[in-house]
Amino acid sequence: MHETAELLKEHHLKATPQRIKIVSMLEEYGHINIEDLYSEMLKQFPSVSLATIYKNINQMIESGLIQEVKIPKTKSVFELIKEPHLHMVCESCGKIEDICVGTDKVIEEAERLSGYSIKESFITLRGICPDCR
Amino acid sequence: MHETAELLKEHHLKATPQRIKIVSMLEEYGHINIEDLYSEMLKQFPSVSLATIYKNINQMIESGLIQEVKIPKTKSVFELIKEPHLHMVCESCGKIEDICVGTDKVIEEAERLSGYSIKESFITLRGICPDCR
DNA sequence: CTGACTGCAAACGTTTTGCACGGTA
DNA sequence: TACCGTGCAAAACGTTTGCAGTCAG
């Protein structure tokens, strides 16, 4: 019980009802944008403020609990930080999924060609999901 | 001469001085954000309007001449559309470079694991460039 | 009990829109 | 010349801030 509250506390954030709701929505949906987050929260907290959501999202980013995912031609979404993965976006239904694929070859090749030493990679693939095909 | 004007006309955009300047800055810098674009344009067109820049950028996106590149923790930049490539971002100096690396293996693996049929990929790698190391 | 969090309202920065004028084709 | 593009001003958005009241620890 209340493992979501624990997650918040591990990141030095007080476990308020609004924060617990935000994190459980991230757990449930995987990825969510501010607008959807707000309208979902209104159902449970009819007087929740957009300011509260922004403040909490920003604090969760600073504390390393979540991160923003920027996707071409789309509003940013937020996700809980977990092991590295890439994003699959369905251009038909808009769904976003995480998958884990080895990217070492590409990164090594990029390092070799560019001379950069790479620390992070952000990969988004756009296409049609099995359900939409 | 005026190959930049030709490029605009190929995309059904009138070759105005402001548009020619925008496109030549994209050719020169590779990637540029709205703010830098505006302050550079002010040098040559002291009364240019930010509205004009936004309108032109949006039209160039619609006509398929340029695209927005969203990079984590950074303002969006714009680039001319050309052959597929990935973006290297130096986390020290902020420079953005294009490189071409084969990504077929990763994409095939992603298709196999996810069942998606992938049409586009967006890859950004963050690290330290040779100059900053 | 105390500091942190919430909700409200106002402020802010960015992007878009409407309109009259001016320039391109 | 006719239409499209420009610049200005205002409006529309999305996000942030300040403050007074409230709540979690």
Coordinates of C-alpha atoms (C1' of nucleotides) in Angstrom, one line a residue:
Chain A
M1 CA 0.0 0.0 0.0
H2 CA 1.1 3.6 -0.6
E3 CA 4.1 2.7 -2.6
T4 CA 3.5 5.8 -4.6
A5 CA 3.9 7.9 -1.5
E6 CA 7.2 6.1 -0.8
L7 CA 8.4 6.9 -4.2
L8 CA 7.8 10.6 -3.5
K9 CA 9.5 10.5 -0.2
E10 CA 12.5 8.8 -1.7
H11 CA 12.8 11.9 -3.8
H12 CA 12.4 14.3 -0.9
L13 CA 8.9 15.4 -1.8
K14 CA 6.1 15.5 0.6
A15 CA 3.3 13.0 -0.2
T16 CA 0.4 15.2 -0.7
P17 CA -2.8 13.9 -2.3
Q18 CA -2.2 15.9 -5.5
R19 CA 1.3 14.6 -5.9
I20 CA 0.2 11.0 -5.2
K21 CA -2.4 11.4 -7.9
I22 CA 0.1 12.8 -10.4
V23 CA 2.5 10.0 -9.8
S24 CA -0.1 7.3 -10.0
M25 CA -1.3 8.7 -13.3
L26 CA 2.2 8.5 -14.6
E27 CA 2.4 4.9 -13.4
E28 CA -1.0 4.2 -15.0
Y29 CA -0.6 5.9 -18.4
G30 CA 3.2 5.8 -18.8
H31 CA 3.2 9.2 -20.6
I32 CA 0.9 12.1 -20.2
N33 CA 0.8 15.8 -21.2
I34 CA -0.1 18.7 -18.9
E35 CA -3.5 19.2 -20.4
D36 CA -4.7 15.6 -19.9
L37 CA -3.1 15.5 -16.5
Y38 CA -5.0 18.6 -15.5
S39 CA -8.4 17.4 -16.8
E40 CA -8.0 14.0 -15.2
M41 CA -7.0 15.5 -11.9
L42 CA -10.1 17.8 -12.0
K43 CA -12.2 14.7 -11.7
Q44 CA -10.7 13.8 -8.3
F45 CA -9.7 17.3 -7.2
P46 CA -12.3 19.7 -8.6
S47 CA -10.4 22.8 -7.4
V48 CA -6.9 21.7 -8.3
S49 CA -4.9 24.5 -9.8
L50 CA -2.9 24.4 -13.0
A51 CA -0.2 26.3 -11.0
T52 CA 0.0 23.4 -8.6
I53 CA 0.4 20.9 -11.4
Y54 CA 3.2 23.0 -13.0
K55 CA 4.9 23.5 -9.7
N56 CA 4.8 19.8 -8.9
I57 CA 5.9 18.7 -12.3
N58 CA 8.9 21.0 -12.1
Q59 CA 9.8 19.8 -8.7
M60 CA 9.5 16.2 -9.8
I61 CA 11.8 17.0 -12.7
E62 CA 14.3 18.7 -10.4
S63 CA 14.3 15.8 -8.0
G64 CA 14.9 13.3 -10.7
L65 CA 11.6 11.5 -10.4
I66 CA 10.2 12.3 -13.8
Q67 CA 11.4 13.8 -17.1
E68 CA 9.9 15.6 -20.0
V69 CA 9.8 13.8 -23.4
K70 CA 9.7 16.1 -26.4
I71 CA 8.1 14.5 -29.4
P72 CA 8.1 16.0 -32.9
K73 CA 4.8 17.7 -33.9
T74 CA 3.3 16.9 -30.5
K75 CA 2.9 18.4 -27.0
S76 CA 5.5 17.3 -24.5
V77 CA 4.6 14.5 -22.3
F78 CA 6.1 13.5 -18.9
E79 CA 7.2 10.0 -17.7
L80 CA 8.7 8.5 -14.6
I81 CA 12.5 8.0 -15.0
K82 CA 13.4 4.3 -15.3
E83 CA 15.9 2.3 -17.3
P84 CA 16.9 3.8 -20.7
H85 CA 14.4 3.0 -23.5
L86 CA 13.2 4.5 -26.7
H87 CA 9.8 5.8 -27.6
M88 CA 7.4 4.4 -30.3
V89 CA 4.8 6.9 -31.4
C90 CA 1.8 5.7 -33.5
E91 CA 1.0 8.4 -36.0
S92 CA -2.5 7.1 -36.3
C93 CA -3.8 6.8 -32.7
G94 CA -1.1 8.9 -31.0
K95 CA -0.2 6.2 -28.5
I96 CA 3.3 6.3 -27.0
E97 CA 5.0 3.1 -26.0
D98 CA 8.4 2.4 -24.5
I99 CA 10.6 -0.3 -25.8
C100 CA 14.2 -1.4 -25.0
V101 CA 16.4 -2.0 -27.9
G102 CA 20.2 -2.2 -27.9
T103 CA 21.6 1.0 -29.3
D104 CA 25.3 0.5 -28.6
K105 CA 26.3 -0.1 -32.2
V106 CA 24.7 3.2 -33.3
I107 CA 26.2 5.1 -30.4
E108 CA 29.7 3.7 -31.0
E109 CA 29.5 4.5 -34.6
A110 CA 28.3 8.1 -33.8
E111 CA 31.2 8.5 -31.4
R112 CA 33.7 7.3 -33.9
L113 CA 32.4 9.5 -36.7
S114 CA 31.9 12.7 -34.7
G115 CA 34.5 12.5 -32.0
Y116 CA 32.0 13.2 -29.3
S117 CA 31.8 11.2 -26.1
I118 CA 28.2 10.4 -25.8
K119 CA 26.4 10.4 -22.4
E120 CA 22.7 10.1 -23.3
S121 CA 20.6 9.2 -26.2
F122 CA 17.0 10.2 -27.1
I123 CA 15.3 8.1 -29.7
T124 CA 11.8 8.4 -30.9
L125 CA 10.4 6.3 -33.7
R126 CA 7.2 7.2 -35.5
G127 CA 5.1 4.7 -37.4
I128 CA 1.9 2.7 -37.2
C129 CA 1.2 0.4 -34.3
P130 CA -0.1 -3.1 -34.7
D131 CA -3.6 -2.1 -33.5
C132 CA -4.0 0.5 -36.2
R133 CA -2.8 -1.6 -39.0
Chain B
M1 CA 23.4 33.3 -57.8
H2 CA 20.1 33.5 -55.8
E3 CA 19.9 29.7 -55.4
T4 CA 18.2 30.5 -52.0
A5 CA 15.4 32.3 -53.9
E6 CA 15.1 29.2 -56.1
L7 CA 14.7 27.0 -53.1
L8 CA 11.9 29.2 -51.8
K9 CA 10.1 29.1 -55.2
E10 CA 10.4 25.4 -55.4
H11 CA 8.4 25.3 -52.3
H12 CA 5.8 27.8 -53.6
L13 CA 6.9 30.7 -51.4
K14 CA 7.6 34.1 -52.8
A15 CA 11.2 35.1 -52.5
T16 CA 11.0 38.1 -50.2
P17 CA 14.2 39.6 -48.7
Q18 CA 13.2 38.4 -45.2
R19 CA 12.6 34.9 -46.3
I20 CA 15.8 34.8 -48.3
K21 CA 17.6 35.9 -45.1
I22 CA 15.9 33.2 -43.0
V23 CA 16.8 30.5 -45.4
S24 CA 20.4 31.7 -45.8
M25 CA 20.8 31.7 -42.0
L26 CA 19.6 28.2 -41.9
E27 CA 22.1 27.2 -44.6
E28 CA 24.8 29.0 -42.7
Y29 CA 24.2 27.9 -39.2
G30 CA 22.5 24.6 -39.8
H31 CA 20.3 25.0 -36.7
I32 CA 18.9 28.1 -35.2
N33 CA 16.2 29.0 -32.7
I34 CA 13.6 31.8 -33.0
E35 CA 15.4 34.2 -30.7
D36 CA 18.7 34.0 -32.4
L37 CA 17.1 34.2 -35.8
Y38 CA 15.3 37.3 -34.7
S39 CA 18.3 39.1 -33.3
E40 CA 20.4 38.2 -36.4
M41 CA 17.7 39.4 -38.7
L42 CA 17.4 42.7 -36.8
K43 CA 21.0 43.6 -37.9
Q44 CA 20.0 43.5 -41.6
F45 CA 16.3 44.4 -41.2
P46 CA 16.0 46.7 -38.2
S47 CA 12.2 46.8 -38.4
V48 CA 11.6 43.2 -39.0
S49 CA 8.7 41.8 -36.9
L50 CA 8.7 38.7 -34.8
A51 CA 5.3 38.1 -36.3
T52 CA 6.8 37.9 -39.7
I53 CA 9.4 35.5 -38.5
Y54 CA 6.8 33.2 -37.0
K55 CA 4.6 33.4 -40.0
N56 CA 7.4 32.5 -42.3
I57 CA 8.8 29.7 -40.2
N58 CA 5.3 28.2 -40.0
Q59 CA 4.8 28.5 -43.8
M60 CA 8.2 26.9 -44.4
I61 CA 7.3 24.0 -42.1
E62 CA 4.0 23.6 -43.9
S63 CA 5.6 23.7 -47.3
G64 CA 8.2 21.0 -46.3
L65 CA 11.2 23.3 -46.6
I66 CA 12.2 23.2 -42.9
Q67 CA 11.4 21.3 -39.7
E68 CA 11.4 21.9 -36.0
V69 CA 14.0 19.9 -34.0
K70 CA 13.0 19.4 -30.4
I71 CA 15.9 18.8 -28.1
P72 CA 15.6 17.9 -24.4
K73 CA 16.1 20.8 -22.0
T74 CA 16.6 23.3 -24.8
K75 CA 14.7 25.6 -27.0
S76 CA 13.6 24.2 -30.3
V77 CA 15.7 24.9 -33.3
F78 CA 14.8 24.8 -37.0
E79 CA 16.7 23.2 -39.9
L80 CA 16.4 22.7 -43.6
I81 CA 15.0 19.3 -44.5
K82 CA 17.6 17.1 -46.1
E83 CA 18.6 13.5 -46.0
P84 CA 17.9 11.7 -42.7
H85 CA 20.5 12.3 -40.0
L86 CA 20.9 12.4 -36.3
H87 CA 21.7 15.2 -34.0
M88 CA 24.7 15.5 -31.8
V89 CA 24.4 18.0 -29.0
C90 CA 27.4 19.2 -27.0
E91 CA 26.3 19.6 -23.4
S92 CA 29.2 21.9 -22.8
C93 CA 29.0 24.5 -25.6
G94 CA 25.5 23.7 -26.8
K95 CA 26.6 23.2 -30.4
I96 CA 24.4 21.0 -32.5
E97 CA 25.8 18.9 -35.4
D98 CA 24.3 16.6 -37.9
I99 CA 25.8 13.2 -38.6
C100 CA 24.7 10.3 -40.7
V101 CA 24.9 6.9 -39.1
G102 CA 23.2 3.7 -40.2
T103 CA 20.2 3.0 -38.0
D104 CA 18.6 0.1 -39.9
K105 CA 19.6 -2.5 -37.3
V106 CA 18.0 -0.5 -34.4
I107 CA 14.9 0.2 -36.4
E108 CA 14.5 -3.4 -37.6
E109 CA 14.9 -4.6 -34.0
A110 CA 12.3 -2.0 -32.8
E111 CA 9.9 -3.1 -35.5
R112 CA 10.4 -6.8 -34.5
L113 CA 9.9 -6.2 -30.8
S114 CA 7.0 -3.7 -31.0
G115 CA 5.1 -4.8 -34.1
Y116 CA 5.1 -1.2 -35.4
S117 CA 5.9 -0.4 -38.9
I118 CA 8.3 2.5 -38.5
K119 CA 8.3 5.4 -41.0
E120 CA 10.6 8.0 -39.3
S121 CA 13.2 8.1 -36.6
F122 CA 14.3 11.1 -34.5
I123 CA 17.6 10.6 -32.7
T124 CA 19.5 13.0 -30.5
L125 CA 22.7 12.2 -28.8
R126 CA 24.0 14.3 -26.0
G127 CA 27.6 14.4 -24.9
I128 CA 30.9 16.3 -25.1
C129 CA 32.3 17.5 -28.4
P130 CA 35.9 17.1 -29.4
D131 CA 36.6 20.9 -29.0
C132 CA 35.3 20.9 -25.4
R133 CA 37.2 17.9 -24.3
Chain C
dC1 C1' 4.1 23.3 15.4
dT2 C1' 6.5 24.7 11.4
dG3 C1' 7.8 24.7 7.0
dA4 C1' 6.1 23.2 2.8
dC5 C1' 2.0 22.9 -0.4
dT6 C1' -2.2 24.5 -2.4
dG7 C1' -5.3 27.6 -4.9
dC8 C1' -6.2 32.0 -6.6
dA9 C1' -5.0 35.9 -9.2
dA10 C1' -1.8 38.5 -11.5
dA11 C1' 2.3 38.7 -14.3
dC12 C1' 5.2 37.0 -17.9
dG13 C1' 7.1 35.2 -22.2
dT14 C1' 6.0 33.2 -26.4
dT15 C1' 3.2 32.6 -30.4
dT16 C1' -0.8 34.0 -33.1
dT17 C1' -4.1 37.0 -35.2
dG18 C1' -6.3 41.2 -37.7
dC19 C1' -5.5 44.9 -40.3
dA20 C1' -3.6 48.7 -43.2
dC21 C1' 0.3 49.4 -46.0
dG22 C1' 3.9 48.1 -49.3
dG23 C1' 6.3 45.0 -52.5
dT24 C1' 6.6 40.8 -55.7
dA25 C1' 5.5 38.5 -59.7
Chain D
dT1 C1' -2.5 45.3 -61.1
dA2 C1' -3.7 41.8 -57.9
dC3 C1' -2.3 39.3 -54.4
dC4 C1' 0.7 38.1 -51.0
dG5 C1' 3.9 39.5 -47.4
dT6 C1' 5.2 42.8 -43.9
dG7 C1' 5.0 45.4 -39.6
dC8 C1' 2.4 47.0 -35.9
dA9 C1' -0.7 46.3 -32.2
dA10 C1' -3.6 43.5 -29.7
dA11 C1' -5.0 39.1 -28.4
dA12 C1' -4.4 34.4 -27.1
dC13 C1' -1.7 30.8 -25.0
dG14 C1' 1.1 28.4 -21.9
dT15 C1' 3.8 28.8 -17.9
dT16 C1' 5.4 31.2 -13.7
dT17 C1' 5.2 34.0 -9.6
dG18 C1' 3.4 36.1 -5.1
dC19 C1' 0.6 35.7 -1.5
dA20 C1' -2.7 34.1 2.1
dG21 C1' -4.7 30.1 4.0
dT22 C1' -4.0 24.9 4.9
dC23 C1' -1.9 20.6 5.6
dA24 C1' 1.8 16.9 6.1
dG25 C1' 5.4 15.4 8.9

